[in-house]
Tab-separated table of C-alpha atoms in Angstrom:
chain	number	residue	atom	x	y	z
A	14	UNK	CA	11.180	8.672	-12.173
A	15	UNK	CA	9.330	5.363	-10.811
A	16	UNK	CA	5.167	4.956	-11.776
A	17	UNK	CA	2.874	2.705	-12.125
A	18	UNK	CA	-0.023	2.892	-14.254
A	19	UNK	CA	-3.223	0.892	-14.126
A	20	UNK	CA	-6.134	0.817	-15.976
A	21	UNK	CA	-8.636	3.217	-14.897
A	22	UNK	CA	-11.710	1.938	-13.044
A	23	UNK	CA	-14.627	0.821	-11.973
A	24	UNK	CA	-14.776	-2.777	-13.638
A	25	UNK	CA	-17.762	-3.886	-13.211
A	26	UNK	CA	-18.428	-7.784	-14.268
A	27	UNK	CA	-20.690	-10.677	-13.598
A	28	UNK	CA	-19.770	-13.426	-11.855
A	29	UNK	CA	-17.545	-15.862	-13.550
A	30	UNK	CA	-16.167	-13.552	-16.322
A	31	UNK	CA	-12.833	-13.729	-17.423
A	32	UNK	CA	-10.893	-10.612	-15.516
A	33	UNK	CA	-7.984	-8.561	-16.791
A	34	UNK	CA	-6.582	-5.709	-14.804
A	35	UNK	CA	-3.501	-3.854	-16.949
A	36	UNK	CA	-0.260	-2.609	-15.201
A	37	UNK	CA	2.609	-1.184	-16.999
A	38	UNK	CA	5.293	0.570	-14.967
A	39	UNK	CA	8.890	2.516	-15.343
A	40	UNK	CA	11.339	2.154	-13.490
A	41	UNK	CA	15.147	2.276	-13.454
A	42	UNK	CA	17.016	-1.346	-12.680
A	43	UNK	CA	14.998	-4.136	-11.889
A	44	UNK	CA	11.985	-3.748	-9.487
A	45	UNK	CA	9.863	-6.313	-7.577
A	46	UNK	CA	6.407	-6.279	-8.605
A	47	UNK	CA	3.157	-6.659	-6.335
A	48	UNK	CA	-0.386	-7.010	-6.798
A	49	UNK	CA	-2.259	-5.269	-3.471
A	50	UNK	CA	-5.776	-5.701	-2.745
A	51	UNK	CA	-7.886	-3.591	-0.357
A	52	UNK	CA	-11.654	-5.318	0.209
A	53	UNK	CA	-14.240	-2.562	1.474
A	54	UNK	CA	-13.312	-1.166	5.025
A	55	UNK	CA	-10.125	-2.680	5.551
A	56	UNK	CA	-6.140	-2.190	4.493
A	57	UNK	CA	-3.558	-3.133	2.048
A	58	UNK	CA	-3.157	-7.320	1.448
A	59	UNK	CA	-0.472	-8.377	-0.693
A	60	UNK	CA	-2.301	-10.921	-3.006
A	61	UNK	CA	0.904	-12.011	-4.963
A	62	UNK	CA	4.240	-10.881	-6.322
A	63	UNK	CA	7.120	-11.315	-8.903
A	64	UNK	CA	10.419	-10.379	-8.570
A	65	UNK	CA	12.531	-10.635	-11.891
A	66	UNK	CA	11.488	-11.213	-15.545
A	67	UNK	CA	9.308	-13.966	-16.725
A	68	UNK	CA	8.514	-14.478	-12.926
A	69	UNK	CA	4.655	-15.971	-12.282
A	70	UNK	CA	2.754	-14.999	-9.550
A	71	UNK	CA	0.026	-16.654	-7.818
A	72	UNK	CA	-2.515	-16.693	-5.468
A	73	UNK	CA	-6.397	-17.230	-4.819
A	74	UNK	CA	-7.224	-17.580	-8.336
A	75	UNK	CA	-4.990	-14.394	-9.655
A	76	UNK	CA	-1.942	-14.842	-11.659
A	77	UNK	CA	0.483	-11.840	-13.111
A	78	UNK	CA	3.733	-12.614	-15.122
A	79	UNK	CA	6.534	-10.197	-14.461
A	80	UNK	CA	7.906	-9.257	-18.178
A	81	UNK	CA	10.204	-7.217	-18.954
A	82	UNK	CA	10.158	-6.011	-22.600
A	83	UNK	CA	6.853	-4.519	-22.313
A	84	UNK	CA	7.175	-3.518	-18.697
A	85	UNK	CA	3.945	-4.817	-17.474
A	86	UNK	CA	2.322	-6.552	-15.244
A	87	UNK	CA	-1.036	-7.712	-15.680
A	88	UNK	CA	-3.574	-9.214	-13.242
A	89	UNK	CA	-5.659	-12.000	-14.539
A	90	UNK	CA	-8.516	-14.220	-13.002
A	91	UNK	CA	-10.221	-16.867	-15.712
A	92	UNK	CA	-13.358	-16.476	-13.423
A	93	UNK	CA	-14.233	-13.803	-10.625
A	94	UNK	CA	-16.245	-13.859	-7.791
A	95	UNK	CA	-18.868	-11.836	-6.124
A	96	UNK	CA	-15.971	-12.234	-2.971
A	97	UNK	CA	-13.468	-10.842	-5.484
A	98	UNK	CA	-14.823	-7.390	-5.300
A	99	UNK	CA	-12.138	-4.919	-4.309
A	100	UNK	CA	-9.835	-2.393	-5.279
A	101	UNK	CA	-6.707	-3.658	-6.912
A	102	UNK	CA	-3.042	-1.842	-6.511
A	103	UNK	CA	-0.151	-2.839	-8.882
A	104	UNK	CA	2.571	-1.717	-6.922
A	105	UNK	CA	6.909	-1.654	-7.479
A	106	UNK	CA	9.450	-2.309	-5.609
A	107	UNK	CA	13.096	-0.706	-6.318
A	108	UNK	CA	15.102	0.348	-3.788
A	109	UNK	CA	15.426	0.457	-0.048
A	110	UNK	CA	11.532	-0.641	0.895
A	111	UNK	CA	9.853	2.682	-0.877
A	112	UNK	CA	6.899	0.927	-2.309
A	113	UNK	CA	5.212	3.056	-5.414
A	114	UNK	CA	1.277	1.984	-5.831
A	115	UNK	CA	-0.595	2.547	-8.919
A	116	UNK	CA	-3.808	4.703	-8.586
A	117	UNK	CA	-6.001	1.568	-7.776
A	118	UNK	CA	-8.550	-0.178	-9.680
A	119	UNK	CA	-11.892	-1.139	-8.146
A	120	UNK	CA	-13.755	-4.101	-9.440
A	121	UNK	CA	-17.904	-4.778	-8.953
A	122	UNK	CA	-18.409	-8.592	-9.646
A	123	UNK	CA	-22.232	-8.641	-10.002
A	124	UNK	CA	-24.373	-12.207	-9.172
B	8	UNK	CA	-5.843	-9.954	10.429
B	9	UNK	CA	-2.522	-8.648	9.602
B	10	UNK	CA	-1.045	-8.452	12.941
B	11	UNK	CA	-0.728	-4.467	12.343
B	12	UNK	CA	-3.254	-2.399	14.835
B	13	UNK	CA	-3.596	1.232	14.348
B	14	UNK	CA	-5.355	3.339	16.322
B	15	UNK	CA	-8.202	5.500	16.602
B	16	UNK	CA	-10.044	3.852	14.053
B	17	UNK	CA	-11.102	7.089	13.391
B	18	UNK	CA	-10.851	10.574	14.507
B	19	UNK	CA	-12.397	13.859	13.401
B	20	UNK	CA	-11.289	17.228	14.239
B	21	UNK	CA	-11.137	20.646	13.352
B	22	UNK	CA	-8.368	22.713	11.251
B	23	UNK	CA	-5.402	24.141	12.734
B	24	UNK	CA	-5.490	21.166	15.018
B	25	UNK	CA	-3.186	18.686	16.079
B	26	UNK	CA	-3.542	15.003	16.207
B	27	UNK	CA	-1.513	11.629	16.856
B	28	UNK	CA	-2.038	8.374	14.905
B	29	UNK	CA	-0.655	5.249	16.232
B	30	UNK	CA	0.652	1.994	14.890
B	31	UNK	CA	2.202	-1.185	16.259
B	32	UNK	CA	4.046	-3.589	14.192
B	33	UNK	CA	3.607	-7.517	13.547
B	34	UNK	CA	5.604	-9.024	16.514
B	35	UNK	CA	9.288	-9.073	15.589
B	36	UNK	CA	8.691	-6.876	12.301
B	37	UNK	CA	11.381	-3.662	12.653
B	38	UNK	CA	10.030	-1.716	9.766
B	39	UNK	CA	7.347	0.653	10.147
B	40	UNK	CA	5.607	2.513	7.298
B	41	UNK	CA	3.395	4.964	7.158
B	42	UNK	CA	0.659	6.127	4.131
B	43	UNK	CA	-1.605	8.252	3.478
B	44	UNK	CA	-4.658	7.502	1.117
B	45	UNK	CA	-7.221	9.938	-0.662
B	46	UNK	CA	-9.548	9.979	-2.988
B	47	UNK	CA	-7.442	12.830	-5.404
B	48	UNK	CA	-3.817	10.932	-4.949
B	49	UNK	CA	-4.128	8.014	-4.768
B	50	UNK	CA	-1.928	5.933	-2.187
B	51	UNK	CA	1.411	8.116	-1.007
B	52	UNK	CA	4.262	6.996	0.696
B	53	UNK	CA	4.917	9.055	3.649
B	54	UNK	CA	7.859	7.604	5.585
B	55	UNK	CA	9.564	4.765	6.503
B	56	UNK	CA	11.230	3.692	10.210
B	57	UNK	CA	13.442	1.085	10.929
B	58	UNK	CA	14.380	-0.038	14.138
B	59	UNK	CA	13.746	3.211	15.421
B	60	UNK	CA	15.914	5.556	12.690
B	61	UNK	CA	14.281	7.445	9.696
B	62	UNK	CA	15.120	5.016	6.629
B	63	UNK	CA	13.120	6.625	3.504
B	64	UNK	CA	11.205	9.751	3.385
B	65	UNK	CA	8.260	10.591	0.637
B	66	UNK	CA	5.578	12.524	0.087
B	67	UNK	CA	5.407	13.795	3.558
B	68	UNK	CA	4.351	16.973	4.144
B	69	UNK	CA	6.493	19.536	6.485
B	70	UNK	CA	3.306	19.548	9.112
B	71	UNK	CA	3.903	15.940	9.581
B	72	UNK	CA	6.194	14.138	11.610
B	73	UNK	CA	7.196	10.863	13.002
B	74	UNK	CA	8.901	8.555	15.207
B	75	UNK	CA	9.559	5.049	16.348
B	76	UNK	CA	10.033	4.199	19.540
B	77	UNK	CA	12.593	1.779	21.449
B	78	UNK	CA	9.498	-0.853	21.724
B	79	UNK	CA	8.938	-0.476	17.722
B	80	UNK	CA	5.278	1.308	17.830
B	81	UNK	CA	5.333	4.355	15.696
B	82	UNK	CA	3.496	7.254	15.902
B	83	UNK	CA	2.535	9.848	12.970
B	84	UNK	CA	1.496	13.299	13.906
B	85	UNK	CA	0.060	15.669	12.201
B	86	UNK	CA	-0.212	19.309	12.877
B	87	UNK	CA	-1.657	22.609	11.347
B	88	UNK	CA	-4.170	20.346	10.093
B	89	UNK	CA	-6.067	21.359	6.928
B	90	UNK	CA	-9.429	19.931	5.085
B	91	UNK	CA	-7.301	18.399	2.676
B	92	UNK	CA	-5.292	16.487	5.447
B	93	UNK	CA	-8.713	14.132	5.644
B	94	UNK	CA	-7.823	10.558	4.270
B	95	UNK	CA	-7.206	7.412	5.124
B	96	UNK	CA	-3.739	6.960	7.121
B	97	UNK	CA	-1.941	3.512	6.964
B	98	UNK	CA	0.135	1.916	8.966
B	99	UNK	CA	2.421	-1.344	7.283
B	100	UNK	CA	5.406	-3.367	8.787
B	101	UNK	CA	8.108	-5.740	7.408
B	102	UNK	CA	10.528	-7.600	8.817
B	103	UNK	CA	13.517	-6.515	6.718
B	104	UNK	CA	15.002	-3.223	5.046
B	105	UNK	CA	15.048	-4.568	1.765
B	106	UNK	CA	15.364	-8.275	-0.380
B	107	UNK	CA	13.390	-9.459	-2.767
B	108	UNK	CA	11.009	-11.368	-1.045
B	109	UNK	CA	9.969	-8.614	0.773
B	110	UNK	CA	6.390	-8.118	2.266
B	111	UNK	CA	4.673	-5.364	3.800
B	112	UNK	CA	1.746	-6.013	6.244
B	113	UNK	CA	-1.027	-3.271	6.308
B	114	UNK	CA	-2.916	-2.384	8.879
B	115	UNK	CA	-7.092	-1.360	8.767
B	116	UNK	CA	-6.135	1.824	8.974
B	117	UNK	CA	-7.037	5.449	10.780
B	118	UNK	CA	-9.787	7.751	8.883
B	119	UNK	CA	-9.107	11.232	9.505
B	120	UNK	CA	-11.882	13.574	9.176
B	121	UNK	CA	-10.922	17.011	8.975
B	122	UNK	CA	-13.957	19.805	9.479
């Protein structure tokens, strides 16, 4: 069946630092790919999305590239902020609108 | 703010009760979603409305139900209601079924505490 799998959490780094969140999925055909992000207290925002191979996404800071042959889809930031401290979905797309999340990954960005 | 409002914000109550969460959609969104999130799994799917008919159906437990209505708010309920039925409900709307460049809009959410 469809999963996504995430690194397990917390991250905890200082401000600055280089961040790397890993996603790998499975899936049958070719799914749409999300990064969610839930700050303390509130819901689900979609922070940025790819939806076929080789596809960059973008936004805030955060990029992921959508490929293929190793099924993954990793969330990077070259330098976090204390702002940036969350928890982090990878999520997939396939068909209809069912939307599978990952387990979440929480970040700490210290001062 | 997403445009999505859920209400309660929160709600506590006691097992074997009943209870009613509520969600409207962004204006002019037709899809309604509903999740469930707890600490032991994760984020779930529960089900999926559109334009008032059942579209997908997931991890949703027999003891829950629900329905869209002809003005597009949705309500979950949830009956029989165990400890283990405490978590975080959400609430998310699109504006289409399916396509690429779709986007679902989350709302802040209904904590259900279950004593």
């Amino acid at each position: 069946g469809n999963s996504v799998t995430q690194m397990e959490g917390p991250v905890t780094l200082s401000e600055e630092a280089f961040l790397t969140i890993n996603c790998t999925y499975t899936a049958t055909g070719y799914p749409s790919l999300f990064w969610y992000v839930q700050y303390p207290g509130e819901g689900l925002q979609l922070l940025l999305k790819a939806t076929k191979a080789d596809d960059k996404g973008s936004n805030k800071g955060f990029e992921a590239t959508y490929r293929k042959e190793t099924t993954s889809f990793h969330l990077e930031k070259g330098s976090v902020q204390v702002s940036d401290s969350a928890v982090y979905f990878c999520a997939l797309k396939t068909s209809y609108d069912k939307v599978i999340f990952g387990p979440g990954t929480s970040l700490s960005v210290i001062p | 703010d997403s445009g999505v409002t859920q209400t309660p914000k929160h709600l506590i109550t006691a097992t074997g009760q009943r209870v009613t969460l509520r969600c409207s959609p962004r204006s002019g969104d037709l899809s309604v979603y509903w999740y469930q999130q707890s600490l032991d799994q994760g984020l779930q799917f529960l089900i999926q409305y559109y334009n008032g008919e059942e579209r997908a159906k997931g991890n949703i437990l027999e003891r829950f139900s629900a329905q869209q209505f002809p003005d597009l708010h949705s309500e979950l309920n949830l009956s029989s209601l165990e400890l283990g039925d405490s978590a975080l409900y959400f609430c998310a709307s699109s504006t289409r079924t399916s396509g690429s460049l779709y986007e679902q809009y989350f709302g802040p959410g209904t904590r259900l505490t279950v004593t």
